[in-house]
Coordinates of N, CA, C and O in Angstrom, one line a residue:
X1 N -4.4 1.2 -1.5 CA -5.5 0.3 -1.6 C -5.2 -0.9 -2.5 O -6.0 -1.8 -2.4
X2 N -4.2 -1.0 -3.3 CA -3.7 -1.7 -4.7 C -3.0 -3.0 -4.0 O -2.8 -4.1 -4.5
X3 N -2.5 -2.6 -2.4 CA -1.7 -3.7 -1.9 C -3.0 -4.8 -1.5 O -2.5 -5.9 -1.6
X4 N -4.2 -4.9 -1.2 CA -5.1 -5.8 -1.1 C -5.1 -6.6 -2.1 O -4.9 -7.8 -1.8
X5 N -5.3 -6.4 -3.5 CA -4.8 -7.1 -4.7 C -4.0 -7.8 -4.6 O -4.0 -8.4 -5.8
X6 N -2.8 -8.6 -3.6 CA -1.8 -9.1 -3.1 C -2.4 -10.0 -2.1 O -1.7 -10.9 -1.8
X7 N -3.3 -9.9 -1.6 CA -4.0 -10.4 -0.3 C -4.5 -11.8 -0.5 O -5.6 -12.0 -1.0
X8 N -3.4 -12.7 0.0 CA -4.1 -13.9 0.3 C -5.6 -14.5 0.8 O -5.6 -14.5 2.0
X9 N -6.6 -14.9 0.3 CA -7.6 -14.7 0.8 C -8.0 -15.8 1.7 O -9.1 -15.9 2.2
X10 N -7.1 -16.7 1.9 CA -7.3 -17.9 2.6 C -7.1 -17.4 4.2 O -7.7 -17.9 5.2
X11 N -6.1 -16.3 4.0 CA -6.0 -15.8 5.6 C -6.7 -15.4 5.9 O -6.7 -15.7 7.1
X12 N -8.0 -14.5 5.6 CA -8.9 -13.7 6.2 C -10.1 -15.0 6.3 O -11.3 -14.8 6.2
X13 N -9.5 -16.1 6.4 CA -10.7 -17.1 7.3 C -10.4 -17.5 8.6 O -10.9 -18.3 9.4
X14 N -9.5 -16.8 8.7 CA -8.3 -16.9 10.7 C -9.1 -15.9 11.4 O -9.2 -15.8 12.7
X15 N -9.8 -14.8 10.3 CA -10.0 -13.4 11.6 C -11.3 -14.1 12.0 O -12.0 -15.0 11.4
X16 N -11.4 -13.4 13.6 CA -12.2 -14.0 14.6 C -12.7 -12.8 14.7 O -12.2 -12.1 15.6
X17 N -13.9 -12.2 14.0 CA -15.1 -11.0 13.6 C -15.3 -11.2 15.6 O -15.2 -12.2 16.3
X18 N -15.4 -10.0 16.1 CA -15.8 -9.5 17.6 C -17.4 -8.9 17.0 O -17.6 -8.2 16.1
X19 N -18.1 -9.4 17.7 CA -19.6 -8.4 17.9 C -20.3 -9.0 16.6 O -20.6 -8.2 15.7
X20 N -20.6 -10.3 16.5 CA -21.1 -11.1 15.2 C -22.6 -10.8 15.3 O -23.4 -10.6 14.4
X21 N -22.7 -10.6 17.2 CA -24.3 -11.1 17.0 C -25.0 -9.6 17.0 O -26.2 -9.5 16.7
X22 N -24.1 -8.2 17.2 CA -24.3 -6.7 16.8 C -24.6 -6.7 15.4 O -25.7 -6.3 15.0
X23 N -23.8 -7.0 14.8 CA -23.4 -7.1 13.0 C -24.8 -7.8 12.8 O -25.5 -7.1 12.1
X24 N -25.4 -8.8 13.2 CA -26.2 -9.5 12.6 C -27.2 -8.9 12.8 O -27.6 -8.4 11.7
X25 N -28.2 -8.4 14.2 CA -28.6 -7.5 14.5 C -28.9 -6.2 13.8 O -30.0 -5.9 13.5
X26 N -27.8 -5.3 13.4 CA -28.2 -4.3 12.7 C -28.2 -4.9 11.2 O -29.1 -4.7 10.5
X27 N -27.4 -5.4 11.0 CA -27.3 -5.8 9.1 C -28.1 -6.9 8.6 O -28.4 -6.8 7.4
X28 N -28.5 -8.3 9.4 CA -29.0 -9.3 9.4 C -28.5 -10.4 8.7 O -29.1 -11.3 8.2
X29 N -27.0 -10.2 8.6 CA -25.9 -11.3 8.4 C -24.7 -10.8 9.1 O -24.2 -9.7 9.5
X30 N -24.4 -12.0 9.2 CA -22.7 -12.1 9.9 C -21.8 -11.8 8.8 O -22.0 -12.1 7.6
X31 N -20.7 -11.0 9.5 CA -20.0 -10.2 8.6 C -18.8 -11.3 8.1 O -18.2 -11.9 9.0
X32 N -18.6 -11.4 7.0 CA -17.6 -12.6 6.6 C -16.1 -11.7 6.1 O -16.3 -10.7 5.3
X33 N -15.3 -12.0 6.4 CA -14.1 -10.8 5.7 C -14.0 -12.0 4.5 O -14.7 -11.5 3.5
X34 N -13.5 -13.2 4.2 CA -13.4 -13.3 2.7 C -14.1 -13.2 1.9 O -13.7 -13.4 0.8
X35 N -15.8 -12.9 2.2 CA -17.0 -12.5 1.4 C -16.7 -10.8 1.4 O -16.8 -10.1 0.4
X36 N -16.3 -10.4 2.3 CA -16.0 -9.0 2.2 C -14.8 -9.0 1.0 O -15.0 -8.4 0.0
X37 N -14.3 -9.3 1.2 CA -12.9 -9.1 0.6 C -13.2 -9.3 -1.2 O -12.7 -8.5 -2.0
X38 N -14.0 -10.5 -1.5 CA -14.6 -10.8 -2.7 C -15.3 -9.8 -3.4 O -15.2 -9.4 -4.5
X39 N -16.4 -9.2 -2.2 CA -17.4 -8.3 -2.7 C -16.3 -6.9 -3.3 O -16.3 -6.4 -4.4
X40 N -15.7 -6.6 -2.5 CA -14.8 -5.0 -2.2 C -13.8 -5.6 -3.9 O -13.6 -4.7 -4.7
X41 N -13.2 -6.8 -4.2 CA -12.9 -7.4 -4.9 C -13.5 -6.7 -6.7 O -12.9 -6.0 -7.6
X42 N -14.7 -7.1 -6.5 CA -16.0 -7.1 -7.8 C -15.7 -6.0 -7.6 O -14.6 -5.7 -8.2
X43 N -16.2 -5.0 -6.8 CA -16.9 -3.5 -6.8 C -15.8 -2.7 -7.6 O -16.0 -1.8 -8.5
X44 N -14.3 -3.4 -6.9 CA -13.6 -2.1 -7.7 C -13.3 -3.2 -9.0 O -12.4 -2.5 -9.5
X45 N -13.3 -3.7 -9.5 CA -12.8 -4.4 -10.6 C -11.7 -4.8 -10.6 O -10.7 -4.4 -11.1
X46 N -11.9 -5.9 -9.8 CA -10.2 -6.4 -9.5 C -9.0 -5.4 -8.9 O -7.8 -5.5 -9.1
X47 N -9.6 -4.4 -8.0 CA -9.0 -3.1 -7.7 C -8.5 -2.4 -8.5 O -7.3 -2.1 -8.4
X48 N -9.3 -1.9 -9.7 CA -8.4 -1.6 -10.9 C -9.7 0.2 -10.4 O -9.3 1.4 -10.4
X49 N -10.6 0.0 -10.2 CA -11.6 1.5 -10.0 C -12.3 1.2 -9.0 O -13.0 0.3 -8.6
X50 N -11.5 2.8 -8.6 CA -11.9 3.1 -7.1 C -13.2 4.1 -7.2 O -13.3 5.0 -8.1
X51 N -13.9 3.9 -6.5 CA -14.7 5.7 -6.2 C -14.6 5.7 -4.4 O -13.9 5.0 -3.7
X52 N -15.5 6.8 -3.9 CA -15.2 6.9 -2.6 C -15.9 6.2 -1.5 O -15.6 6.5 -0.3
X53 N -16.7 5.3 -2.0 CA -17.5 4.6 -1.6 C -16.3 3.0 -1.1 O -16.1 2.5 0.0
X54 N -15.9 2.6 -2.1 CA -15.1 1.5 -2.3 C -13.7 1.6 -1.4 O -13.2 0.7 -0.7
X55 N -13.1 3.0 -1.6 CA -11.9 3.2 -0.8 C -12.4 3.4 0.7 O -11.7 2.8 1.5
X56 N -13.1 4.0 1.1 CA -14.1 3.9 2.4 C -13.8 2.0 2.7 O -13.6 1.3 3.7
X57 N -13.8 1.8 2.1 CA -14.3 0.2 2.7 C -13.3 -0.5 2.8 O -13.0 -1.3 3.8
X58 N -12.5 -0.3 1.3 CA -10.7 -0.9 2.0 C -10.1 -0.7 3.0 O -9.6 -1.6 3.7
X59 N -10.0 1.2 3.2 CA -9.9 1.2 4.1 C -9.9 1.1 6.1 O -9.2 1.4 7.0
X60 N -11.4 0.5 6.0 CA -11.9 -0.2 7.1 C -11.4 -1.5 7.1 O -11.0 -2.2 8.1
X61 N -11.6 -1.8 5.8 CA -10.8 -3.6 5.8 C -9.5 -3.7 6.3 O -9.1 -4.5 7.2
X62 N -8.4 -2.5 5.6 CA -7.2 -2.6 5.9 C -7.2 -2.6 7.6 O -6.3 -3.3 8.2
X63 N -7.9 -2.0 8.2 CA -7.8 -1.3 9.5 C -8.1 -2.6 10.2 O -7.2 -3.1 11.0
X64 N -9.6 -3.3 9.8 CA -9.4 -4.7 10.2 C -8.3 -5.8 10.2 O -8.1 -6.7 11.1
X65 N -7.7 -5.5 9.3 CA -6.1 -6.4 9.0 C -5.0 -6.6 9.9 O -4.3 -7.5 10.2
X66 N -5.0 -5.0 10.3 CA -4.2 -4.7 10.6 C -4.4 -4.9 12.6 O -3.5 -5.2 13.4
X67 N -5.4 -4.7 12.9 CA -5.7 -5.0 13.8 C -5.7 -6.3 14.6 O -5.8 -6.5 15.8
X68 N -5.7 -7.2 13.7 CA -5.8 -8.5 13.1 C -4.5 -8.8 13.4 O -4.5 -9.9 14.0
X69 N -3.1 -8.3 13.0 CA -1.7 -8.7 12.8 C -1.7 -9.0 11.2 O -0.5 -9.4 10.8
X70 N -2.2 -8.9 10.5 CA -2.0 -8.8 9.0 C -1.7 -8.0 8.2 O -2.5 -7.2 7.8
X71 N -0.4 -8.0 7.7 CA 0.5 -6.7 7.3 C 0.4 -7.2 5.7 O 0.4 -8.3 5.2
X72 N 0.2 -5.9 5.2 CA 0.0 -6.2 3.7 C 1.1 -5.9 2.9 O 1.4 -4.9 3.5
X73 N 1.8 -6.0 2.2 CA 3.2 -6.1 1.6 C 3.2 -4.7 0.8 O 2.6 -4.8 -0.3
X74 N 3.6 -3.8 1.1 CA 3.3 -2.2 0.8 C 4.3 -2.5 -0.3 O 5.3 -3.2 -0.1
X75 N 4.0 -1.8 -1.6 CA 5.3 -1.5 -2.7 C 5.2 0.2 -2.9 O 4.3 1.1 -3.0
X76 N 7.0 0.3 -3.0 CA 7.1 1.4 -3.2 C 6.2 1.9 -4.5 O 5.9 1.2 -5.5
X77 N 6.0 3.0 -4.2 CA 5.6 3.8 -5.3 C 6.4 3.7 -6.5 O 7.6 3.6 -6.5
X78 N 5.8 3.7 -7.4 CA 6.9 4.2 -8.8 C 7.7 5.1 -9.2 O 8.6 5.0 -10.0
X79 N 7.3 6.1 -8.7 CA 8.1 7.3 -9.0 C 9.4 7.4 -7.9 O 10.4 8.1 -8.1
X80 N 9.3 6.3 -6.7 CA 10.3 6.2 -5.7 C 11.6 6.4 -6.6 O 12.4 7.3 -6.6
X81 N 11.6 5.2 -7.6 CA 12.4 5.1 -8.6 C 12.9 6.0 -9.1 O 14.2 6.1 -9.0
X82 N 12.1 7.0 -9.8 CA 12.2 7.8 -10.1 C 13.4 8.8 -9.9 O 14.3 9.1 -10.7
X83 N 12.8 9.3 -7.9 CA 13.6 10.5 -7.6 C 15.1 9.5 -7.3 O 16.2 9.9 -7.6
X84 N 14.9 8.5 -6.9 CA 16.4 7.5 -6.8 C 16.9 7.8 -7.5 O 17.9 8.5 -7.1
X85 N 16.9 7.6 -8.9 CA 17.4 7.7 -10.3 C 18.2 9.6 -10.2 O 19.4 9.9 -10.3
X86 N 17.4 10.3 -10.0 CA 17.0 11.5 -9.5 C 18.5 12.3 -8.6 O 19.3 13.2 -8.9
X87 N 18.4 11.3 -7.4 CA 19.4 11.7 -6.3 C 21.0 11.4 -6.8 O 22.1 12.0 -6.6
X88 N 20.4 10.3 -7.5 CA 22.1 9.9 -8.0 C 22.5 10.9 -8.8 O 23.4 11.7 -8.4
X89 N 22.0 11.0 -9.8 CA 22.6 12.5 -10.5 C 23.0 13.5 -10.1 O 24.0 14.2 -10.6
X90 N 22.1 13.9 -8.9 CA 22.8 14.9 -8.3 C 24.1 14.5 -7.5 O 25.1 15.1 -7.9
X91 N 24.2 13.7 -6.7 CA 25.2 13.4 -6.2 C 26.5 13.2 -7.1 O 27.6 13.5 -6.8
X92 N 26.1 12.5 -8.6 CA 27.4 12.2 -9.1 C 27.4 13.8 -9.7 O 28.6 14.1 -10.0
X93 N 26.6 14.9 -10.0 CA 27.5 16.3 -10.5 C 27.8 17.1 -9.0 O 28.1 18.3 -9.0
X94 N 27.8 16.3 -7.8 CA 28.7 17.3 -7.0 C 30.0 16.3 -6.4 O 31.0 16.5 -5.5
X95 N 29.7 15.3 -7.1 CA 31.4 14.4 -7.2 C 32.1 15.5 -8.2 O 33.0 16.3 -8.1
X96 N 31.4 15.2 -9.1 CA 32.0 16.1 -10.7 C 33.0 17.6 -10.0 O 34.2 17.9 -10.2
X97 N 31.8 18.3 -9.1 CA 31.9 19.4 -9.2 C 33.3 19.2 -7.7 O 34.2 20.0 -7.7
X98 N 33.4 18.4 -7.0 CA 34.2 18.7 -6.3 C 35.7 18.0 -6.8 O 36.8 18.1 -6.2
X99 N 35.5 17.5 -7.8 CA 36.6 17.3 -8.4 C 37.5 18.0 -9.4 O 38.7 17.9 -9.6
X100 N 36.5 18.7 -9.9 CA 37.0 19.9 -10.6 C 37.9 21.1 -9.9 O 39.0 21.8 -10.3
X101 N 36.9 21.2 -8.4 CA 38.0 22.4 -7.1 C 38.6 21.6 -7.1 O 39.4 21.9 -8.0
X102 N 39.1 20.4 -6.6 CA 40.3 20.1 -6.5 C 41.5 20.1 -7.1 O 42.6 20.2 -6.6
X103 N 40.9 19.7 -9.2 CA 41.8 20.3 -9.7 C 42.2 21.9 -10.1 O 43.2 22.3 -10.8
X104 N 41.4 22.6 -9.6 CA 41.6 24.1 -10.1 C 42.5 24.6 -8.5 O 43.1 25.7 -8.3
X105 N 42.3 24.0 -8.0 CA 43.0 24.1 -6.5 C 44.9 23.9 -6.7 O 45.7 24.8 -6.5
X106 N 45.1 22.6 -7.0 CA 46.0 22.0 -7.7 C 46.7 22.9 -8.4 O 47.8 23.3 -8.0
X107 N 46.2 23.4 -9.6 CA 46.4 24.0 -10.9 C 46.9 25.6 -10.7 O 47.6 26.2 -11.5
X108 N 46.4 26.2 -9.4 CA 46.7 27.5 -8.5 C 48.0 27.7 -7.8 O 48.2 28.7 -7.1

């Protein structure tokens, strides 16, 4: 949800809303995505708090976006780092470890 925080808001005056005069009809305004996007904006606090109400809505947004051709610039997780950090170690103690058979190999 944190990747919208990233979201140009100048682009979502390109989307071309389908079913304006349904939307108006049941809601009694035309659905605007950069007023959306503002509102969804406030509610979480700069996307800083979510509840389930607010994530419900990104996620429709995003769905919109994407539907759209608007790809949102996904960042790894942090902890990606993490296990990276993670894998190398392992990898460098079974360098270690195959270096050591080779010298006990040697040494035989």
């Amino acid at each position: 949800m944190e990747e919208l925080k990233d979201l140009d808001p100048k682009i979502l005056s390109k989307i071309k809303v389908k079913n304006q005069k349904k939307i108006l009809q049941l809601t009694g305004t035309k659905f605007s995505p950069p007023k959306a996007f503002e509102l969804l904006k406030k509610d979480t606090g700069d996307f800083t708090e979510w509840n389930d109400e607010s994530e419900q809505a990104a996620d429709l947004f995003q769905k919109l976006l994407k539907r759209e051709g608007i790809e949102l610039a996904l960042k790894p997780p942090e902890d990606d780092e993490e296990e990276l950090r993670m894998r190398e170690q392992e990898r460098l103690r079974l360098i270690k470890l195959l270096q050591l058979k080779l010298k006990l190999k040697r040494a035989a």
